[in-house]
Amino acid sequence: MRAVIPYKKENAKSRLSPVLSQNEREEFVELMLRDVVSSLNSAGITEIDILTTSSEGVPEDLDVNLIVADPGLNTSINSYLQNVDEPTMIIMADLPLVRSSHIKKIVSYPEDIVIVPGKGGGTNILFIRQPKDFTVKYHGCSFISHYEITEDLGKSRRVFDSFLASIDIDEPHDIVELLLYGNGLSKEYAEKRFCAETGKGRVKISPLSKLSGFI
Amino acid sequence: MRAVIPYKKENAKSRLSPVLSQNEREEFVELMLRDVVSSLNSAGITEIDILTTSSEGVPEDLDVNLIVADPGLNTSINSYLQNVDEPTMIIMADLPLVRSSHIKKIVSYPEDIVIVPGKGGGTNILFIRQPKDFTVKYHGCSFISHYEITEDLGKSRRVFDSFLASIDIDEPHDIVELLLYGNGLSKEYAEKRFCAETGKGRVKISPLSKLSGFI
């Protein structure tokens, strides 16, 4: 069993630019990657491939294999899958709330494919028992795409219903969930910069500097 | 075992006003309430109390008990809990993605309290085995409040991690999840008004009228 994590550091997470500078976003994605690798390791998955367009952004101390591929998420993952002979988990790098308990559960199901939906129609994790047969289609409403691809292939399928695993950190309000439910390096990083602000409706984030101005 | 649903129809869901008129929002919350009651019934919970400030907004054909209380969510629920002698589920009316399978699972746990977190720090469902001992504290970051109240009472606690149960329909982008994962009356209602629009990032909703303009 192995896992593959598509990863891009340079100018990553542009939708977080209203609250984090480019440097901060690049530091932040690296910490999220570390959290994901740590959860995989704790769940017993140690064969981890990082699929990236440049080896430079991947921290050298991580015990992972680097696969440098041309840009294009779908093309690079689909080429990757053609060369894999064992059950494989495709897991995004921006899922710091995924715990080892989620990973263990996902790989324990008997179905051919496990799909973990993300907020807004995304696919956060795909676990595929026979990767050679499968093609991915990320972007757009990828949950529906993967659901249908599974159907077309006549594969058995399970949708894994988890709030924590649904939260990819993409937009500023996602950081609220990280502050509330996180337990790793990226949570620590967010805590140094933001606090949760309550009011009418959902909790929002506030920059900590806003508060320190009063001191 | 019983369930209580706080409910307000008049000018409900003001944060949906960018995409639905007041009349539409009032129709929509009624359909979401029907979906929630239907899931409870399918899970075998038939003793359902609707806690409301005015009996007028509650559909007469629903097989529920009406409890008219003064405004104030926390005060009214806490008074209610004082008078209940059996395990009780407090479930919000804006959770059309909660299925009977979720309800069955929640009530099957042995813990004193089950907390179902909602997006942005909220509490979507609370299942309380001994309601007389408990006080609720909604608004703000109620997940943390309920977590701490449970701790202070020395009660055993479980957090129920579900993507579908985390989605309260409060803001326009929540309707995307209803379109994708809904299966009841409120989904049908949303489908007549919106479609899912894909692009860069998460799926968004578009009013259907925008499309019908081209025909």
Coordinates of C-alpha atoms in Angstrom, one line a residue:
Chain A
M1 CA 0.0 0.0 0.0
R2 CA 1.2 3.5 -0.8
A3 CA 0.1 7.1 -0.9
V4 CA 0.7 9.9 -3.3
I5 CA 0.5 13.6 -2.5
P6 CA 0.4 16.1 -5.2
Y7 CA 2.3 19.2 -4.0
K8 CA 3.2 22.6 -5.1
K9 CA 4.9 25.1 -2.9
E10 CA 5.7 28.1 -5.1
N11 CA 3.1 30.7 -4.7
A12 CA 0.7 28.1 -3.4
K13 CA -2.8 28.8 -2.0
S14 CA -3.4 32.0 -3.8
R15 CA -6.9 32.2 -2.3
L16 CA -5.4 32.6 1.1
S17 CA -3.5 35.8 -0.1
P18 CA -6.0 38.1 1.6
V19 CA -4.7 36.8 5.0
L20 CA -1.2 35.4 4.3
S21 CA 1.7 36.8 2.3
Q22 CA 3.3 34.6 -0.4
N23 CA 6.2 33.7 2.0
E24 CA 3.7 32.8 4.7
R25 CA 1.6 30.7 2.3
E26 CA 4.7 28.8 1.2
E27 CA 5.7 28.1 4.8
F28 CA 2.1 27.2 5.6
V29 CA 1.7 24.6 2.8
E30 CA 4.9 23.0 3.9
L31 CA 3.6 22.5 7.4
M32 CA 0.3 21.2 6.1
L33 CA 2.3 18.7 4.0
R34 CA 4.2 17.6 7.1
D35 CA 0.9 17.1 9.0
V36 CA -0.5 14.9 6.2
V37 CA 2.7 12.8 6.0
S38 CA 2.7 12.5 9.8
S39 CA -0.9 11.2 9.8
L40 CA -0.1 8.7 7.0
N41 CA 3.0 7.5 8.9
S42 CA 1.0 7.1 12.1
A43 CA -1.5 5.0 10.2
G44 CA 1.3 2.7 9.0
I45 CA 1.6 4.1 5.5
T46 CA 5.3 4.7 5.0
E47 CA 5.6 4.4 1.2
I48 CA 4.8 8.0 0.2
D49 CA 5.4 9.6 -3.1
I50 CA 5.3 13.4 -3.5
L51 CA 4.2 14.3 -7.0
T52 CA 5.6 17.8 -7.8
T53 CA 6.7 19.9 -10.6
S54 CA 10.0 21.0 -8.9
S55 CA 12.0 19.1 -6.3
E56 CA 13.0 22.4 -4.7
G57 CA 9.9 23.0 -2.7
V58 CA 9.9 19.7 -0.8
P59 CA 11.6 19.6 2.6
E60 CA 14.6 17.3 2.4
D61 CA 14.2 15.8 5.9
L62 CA 10.8 14.2 5.0
D63 CA 11.0 10.4 4.4
V64 CA 9.2 10.4 1.1
N65 CA 10.0 9.6 -2.6
L66 CA 10.1 12.6 -4.9
I67 CA 8.4 12.3 -8.3
V68 CA 9.0 15.3 -10.5
A69 CA 6.4 15.5 -13.3
D70 CA 5.2 18.0 -15.9
P71 CA 2.5 20.4 -14.7
G72 CA -1.1 19.3 -15.0
L73 CA -2.7 17.6 -12.0
N74 CA -4.8 15.1 -13.9
T75 CA -2.2 14.2 -16.4
S76 CA 0.5 13.7 -13.8
I77 CA -1.6 11.6 -11.5
N78 CA -3.0 9.4 -14.3
S79 CA 0.6 8.7 -15.6
Y80 CA 1.6 7.9 -12.0
L81 CA -1.4 5.5 -11.6
Q82 CA -0.4 3.6 -14.7
N83 CA 2.8 2.5 -13.0
V84 CA 1.5 1.4 -9.6
D85 CA 0.8 -2.2 -8.8
E86 CA -0.6 -1.8 -5.3
P87 CA -3.5 -0.1 -3.5
T88 CA -2.9 3.6 -3.5
M89 CA -4.3 6.6 -1.7
I90 CA -4.3 9.9 -3.5
I91 CA -4.4 12.5 -0.7
M92 CA -4.2 16.2 -1.1
A93 CA -1.5 18.2 0.8
D94 CA -3.9 20.7 2.3
L95 CA -5.7 18.4 4.7
P96 CA -4.2 19.0 8.1
L97 CA -7.4 17.8 9.9
V98 CA -7.1 14.3 8.5
R99 CA -6.0 12.0 11.4
S100 CA -4.4 8.6 11.3
S101 CA -7.7 7.2 12.5
H102 CA -9.4 8.4 9.3
I103 CA -6.6 6.9 7.1
K104 CA -6.9 3.6 9.0
K105 CA -10.6 3.5 8.5
I106 CA -10.4 4.4 4.8
V107 CA -8.0 1.6 4.0
S108 CA -10.0 -0.9 6.0
Y109 CA -13.1 -0.8 3.7
P110 CA -13.5 -3.7 1.3
E111 CA -14.7 -1.6 -1.6
D112 CA -12.6 -1.0 -4.7
I113 CA -12.7 2.7 -4.4
V114 CA -13.2 5.0 -1.4
I115 CA -14.0 8.7 -2.2
V116 CA -13.7 11.3 0.5
P117 CA -15.6 14.4 -0.5
G118 CA -14.3 17.9 0.2
K119 CA -16.2 21.2 0.6
G120 CA -17.7 22.6 -2.6
G121 CA -17.7 19.4 -4.7
G122 CA -14.1 18.5 -4.4
T123 CA -12.4 15.1 -3.8
N124 CA -10.0 15.3 -0.9
I125 CA -8.9 11.6 -0.8
L126 CA -9.3 8.7 -3.2
F127 CA -8.3 5.2 -2.2
I128 CA -8.0 2.9 -5.1
R129 CA -7.3 -0.8 -4.8
Q130 CA -6.3 -1.3 -8.5
P131 CA -4.9 2.0 -9.7
K132 CA -4.0 0.8 -13.2
D133 CA -7.7 0.7 -14.1
F134 CA -8.5 4.1 -12.8
T135 CA -8.3 7.6 -14.2
V136 CA -8.8 10.7 -12.1
K137 CA -10.5 14.0 -13.0
Y138 CA -9.8 16.7 -10.5
H139 CA -11.0 20.3 -10.8
G140 CA -14.6 21.3 -11.2
C141 CA -17.0 19.1 -9.4
S142 CA -14.5 16.2 -9.0
F143 CA -16.6 14.3 -6.5
I144 CA -19.3 13.7 -9.1
S145 CA -16.6 12.9 -11.7
H146 CA -15.0 10.3 -9.5
Y147 CA -18.3 8.9 -8.5
E148 CA -19.2 8.4 -12.2
I149 CA -15.8 7.1 -13.2
T150 CA -16.2 4.4 -10.5
E151 CA -19.7 3.6 -11.8
D152 CA -18.5 3.4 -15.4
L153 CA -15.8 1.0 -14.4
G154 CA -18.3 -1.2 -12.6
K155 CA -16.2 -0.9 -9.4
S156 CA -17.6 -1.0 -5.9
R157 CA -17.5 2.3 -4.1
R158 CA -17.8 3.9 -0.7
V159 CA -18.2 7.5 0.2
F160 CA -16.4 8.3 3.4
D161 CA -18.5 10.9 5.3
S162 CA -16.2 12.9 7.6
F163 CA -16.3 16.6 8.5
L164 CA -12.6 16.8 9.4
A165 CA -11.5 15.1 6.2
S166 CA -13.8 17.3 4.1
I167 CA -11.9 20.4 5.1
D168 CA -9.2 21.4 2.7
I169 CA -7.6 24.7 3.7
D170 CA -8.2 26.8 0.6
E171 CA -10.0 29.9 1.7
P172 CA -9.5 32.2 4.8
H173 CA -12.7 30.9 6.6
D174 CA -11.3 27.3 6.4
I175 CA -8.6 28.4 8.9
V176 CA -11.4 28.6 11.5
E177 CA -11.7 24.8 11.4
L178 CA -8.0 24.4 11.6
L179 CA -7.9 26.6 14.8
L180 CA -10.7 24.6 16.3
Y181 CA -9.9 21.1 15.3
G182 CA -6.3 21.0 14.3
N183 CA -3.6 19.3 16.3
G184 CA -0.4 19.6 14.2
L185 CA 2.2 22.0 12.9
S186 CA -0.1 24.0 10.7
K187 CA -2.5 24.6 13.5
E188 CA 0.4 26.0 15.6
Y189 CA 1.3 28.2 12.7
A190 CA -2.2 29.5 12.3
E191 CA -2.5 30.1 16.0
K192 CA 0.4 32.5 15.9
R193 CA -1.3 34.6 13.3
F194 CA -5.1 34.4 13.8
C195 CA -7.7 34.1 16.5
A196 CA -11.3 33.0 16.2
E197 CA -13.7 35.9 16.3
T198 CA -17.3 35.1 17.4
G199 CA -20.3 37.2 16.5
K200 CA -23.6 36.6 14.7
G201 CA -23.3 33.5 12.5
R202 CA -20.3 31.4 12.0
V203 CA -16.9 32.0 13.7
K204 CA -14.5 34.0 11.6
I205 CA -10.7 34.5 11.8
S206 CA -9.1 37.8 12.9
P207 CA -5.4 38.6 12.5
L208 CA -3.8 38.6 15.9
S209 CA -2.1 41.9 15.2
K210 CA -5.5 43.5 15.3
L211 CA -5.7 42.5 19.0
S212 CA -2.1 43.3 19.8
G213 CA -2.7 46.9 18.7
F214 CA -4.6 47.4 21.9
I215 CA -1.7 46.4 24.1
Chain B
M1 CA -36.3 9.0 23.3
R2 CA -37.4 12.3 21.7
A3 CA -36.2 15.1 19.5
V4 CA -36.6 18.9 19.8
I5 CA -36.2 21.2 16.8
P6 CA -35.9 24.9 17.4
Y7 CA -37.7 26.6 14.5
K8 CA -38.4 30.1 13.2
K9 CA -40.1 30.7 9.9
E10 CA -40.7 34.4 9.8
N11 CA -38.0 36.2 7.9
A12 CA -35.7 33.2 8.5
K13 CA -32.2 32.7 7.1
S14 CA -31.4 36.3 6.4
R15 CA -27.9 35.4 5.3
L16 CA -29.5 33.7 2.3
S17 CA -31.2 36.9 1.3
P18 CA -28.6 37.6 -1.5
V19 CA -30.0 34.6 -3.4
L20 CA -33.6 34.0 -2.0
S21 CA -36.4 36.5 -1.3
Q22 CA -38.1 36.5 2.1
N23 CA -41.0 34.5 0.7
E24 CA -38.7 32.0 -0.8
R25 CA -36.6 31.7 2.4
E26 CA -39.7 31.0 4.4
E27 CA -40.8 28.3 2.0
F28 CA -37.3 26.9 2.0
V29 CA -37.0 26.6 5.8
E30 CA -40.3 24.8 5.9
L31 CA -39.0 22.2 3.4
M32 CA -35.8 21.8 5.4
L33 CA -37.9 21.3 8.5
R34 CA -39.9 18.6 6.7
D35 CA -36.7 16.9 5.6
V36 CA -35.3 16.8 9.2
V37 CA -38.6 15.5 10.6
S38 CA -38.6 12.8 7.8
S39 CA -35.1 11.7 8.7
L40 CA -36.0 11.5 12.4
N41 CA -39.1 9.5 11.6
S42 CA -37.2 7.1 9.4
A43 CA -34.8 6.5 12.2
G44 CA -37.7 5.6 14.5
I45 CA -37.9 8.9 16.4
T46 CA -41.5 9.9 16.4
E47 CA -41.8 12.0 19.5
I48 CA -40.8 15.4 18.1
D49 CA -41.2 18.8 19.7
I50 CA -41.0 21.9 17.6
L51 CA -39.8 24.8 19.8
T52 CA -41.0 28.0 18.3
T53 CA -42.0 31.6 19.2
S54 CA -45.2 31.4 17.1
S55 CA -47.3 28.4 16.2
E56 CA -48.3 30.1 12.9
G57 CA -45.2 29.2 10.9
V58 CA -45.3 25.4 11.6
P59 CA -47.1 23.3 9.0
E60 CA -50.2 21.7 10.4
D61 CA -49.9 18.4 8.7
L62 CA -46.6 17.5 10.5
D63 CA -47.0 14.9 13.2
V64 CA -45.2 16.9 15.9
N65 CA -45.8 18.6 19.2
L66 CA -45.8 22.4 19.2
I67 CA -44.1 24.2 22.1
V68 CA -44.5 28.0 21.9
A69 CA -41.8 29.7 24.0
D70 CA -40.4 33.2 24.5
P71 CA -37.7 34.3 22.1
G72 CA -34.1 33.4 23.1
L73 CA -32.7 30.1 21.8
N74 CA -30.7 29.2 24.9
T75 CA -33.3 30.2 27.4
S76 CA -36.1 28.3 25.7
I77 CA -34.0 25.2 25.1
N78 CA -32.7 25.2 28.7
S79 CA -36.3 25.5 30.1
Y80 CA -37.4 22.7 27.8
L81 CA -34.6 20.4 28.9
Q82 CA -35.6 20.9 32.6
N83 CA -38.9 19.2 31.9
V84 CA -37.6 16.2 29.9
D85 CA -37.1 12.8 31.5
E86 CA -35.7 10.8 28.6
P87 CA -32.8 10.9 26.1
T88 CA -33.2 13.9 23.9
M89 CA -31.8 15.0 20.6
I90 CA -31.6 18.7 19.9
I91 CA -31.4 19.0 16.2
M92 CA -31.4 22.2 14.1
A93 CA -34.1 22.7 11.4
D94 CA -31.6 23.6 8.7
L95 CA -29.9 20.2 8.3
P96 CA -31.4 18.7 5.2
L97 CA -28.4 16.5 4.6
V98 CA -28.8 14.6 7.9
R99 CA -30.0 11.1 7.0
S100 CA -31.8 8.6 9.1
S101 CA -28.5 6.6 9.2
H102 CA -26.8 9.5 10.9
I103 CA -29.6 9.7 13.5
K104 CA -29.5 6.0 14.2
K105 CA -25.7 6.0 14.7
I106 CA -25.8 9.0 17.0
V107 CA -28.4 7.5 19.3
S108 CA -26.5 4.2 19.3
Y109 CA -23.4 5.5 21.1
P110 CA -23.0 4.7 24.7
E111 CA -21.7 8.1 25.8
D112 CA -23.7 10.6 27.8
I113 CA -23.5 13.3 25.2
V114 CA -22.9 13.2 21.4
I115 CA -21.9 16.5 19.8
V116 CA -22.2 17.0 16.1
P117 CA -20.1 20.0 15.0
G118 CA -21.3 22.3 12.3
K119 CA -19.3 24.5 10.0
G120 CA -17.6 27.5 11.6
G121 CA -17.7 26.3 15.2
G122 CA -21.4 25.6 15.5
T123 CA -23.3 22.7 17.1
N124 CA -25.7 21.1 14.7
I125 CA -27.0 18.2 16.8
L126 CA -26.7 17.4 20.5
F127 CA -27.8 14.1 21.9
I128 CA -28.2 14.1 25.6
R129 CA -29.0 11.1 27.7
Q130 CA -30.0 13.0 30.8
P131 CA -31.3 16.3 29.7
K132 CA -32.1 17.6 33.2
D133 CA -28.4 18.0 34.1
F134 CA -27.5 19.8 30.9
T135 CA -27.5 23.4 29.8
V136 CA -26.9 24.5 26.2
K137 CA -25.0 27.6 25.0
Y138 CA -25.6 28.2 21.3
H139 CA -24.3 31.1 19.3
G140 CA -20.6 32.0 19.1
C141 CA -18.4 29.0 19.1
S142 CA -21.0 26.7 20.5
F143 CA -19.0 23.5 19.7
I144 CA -16.3 24.6 22.2
S145 CA -19.0 25.7 24.7
H146 CA -20.8 22.3 24.6
Y147 CA -17.5 20.5 24.7
E148 CA -16.6 22.3 27.9
I149 CA -20.0 22.1 29.5
T150 CA -19.8 18.3 29.1
E151 CA -16.4 18.3 30.6
D152 CA -17.5 20.5 33.6
L153 CA -20.4 18.1 34.2
G154 CA -18.0 15.1 34.2
K155 CA -20.1 13.5 31.4
S156 CA -18.7 11.1 28.8
R157 CA -18.7 12.6 25.4
R158 CA -18.4 11.7 21.7
V159 CA -17.8 14.0 18.8
F160 CA -19.6 12.7 15.7
D161 CA -17.5 13.4 12.6
S162 CA -19.8 13.7 9.6
F163 CA -19.4 16.0 6.6
L164 CA -23.1 15.8 5.7
A165 CA -24.3 16.5 9.3
S166 CA -21.9 19.4 9.5
I167 CA -23.7 21.3 6.8
D168 CA -26.3 23.7 8.1
I169 CA -27.7 25.7 5.2
D170 CA -27.0 29.3 6.3
E171 CA -25.0 31.0 3.5
P172 CA -25.4 30.9 -0.3
H173 CA -22.4 28.6 -0.8
D174 CA -23.9 25.9 1.5
I175 CA -26.6 25.4 -1.2
V176 CA -23.9 23.8 -3.4
E177 CA -23.7 20.9 -0.9
L178 CA -27.5 20.6 -0.9
L179 CA -27.5 20.3 -4.7
L180 CA -24.8 17.7 -4.6
Y181 CA -25.7 15.6 -1.7
G182 CA -29.4 16.3 -0.8
N183 CA -32.2 13.9 -1.4
G184 CA -35.3 15.5 0.0
L185 CA -37.8 18.3 -0.6
S186 CA -35.4 21.2 0.1
K187 CA -33.0 19.8 -2.5
E188 CA -35.8 19.7 -5.1
Y189 CA -36.6 23.3 -4.2
A190 CA -33.0 24.4 -4.6
E191 CA -32.7 22.5 -8.0
K192 CA -35.6 24.6 -9.4
R193 CA -33.7 27.8 -8.6
F194 CA -30.0 27.1 -8.8
C195 CA -27.4 25.1 -10.7
A196 CA -23.9 24.2 -9.7
E197 CA -21.3 26.3 -11.5
T198 CA -17.8 24.9 -11.8
G199 CA -14.6 27.0 -12.4
K200 CA -11.4 27.5 -10.6
G201 CA -11.7 26.4 -6.9
R202 CA -14.9 25.2 -5.2
V203 CA -18.2 24.8 -7.0
K204 CA -20.5 27.8 -6.7
I205 CA -24.3 28.2 -7.2
S206 CA -25.8 30.2 -10.1
P207 CA -29.4 31.3 -10.4
L208 CA -31.1 29.2 -13.1
S209 CA -32.6 32.3 -14.6
K210 CA -29.1 33.3 -15.7
L211 CA -29.1 30.3 -17.9
S212 CA -32.6 30.5 -19.1
G213 CA -31.9 33.9 -20.5
F214 CA -30.0 32.3 -23.3
I215 CA -32.9 30.2 -24.5

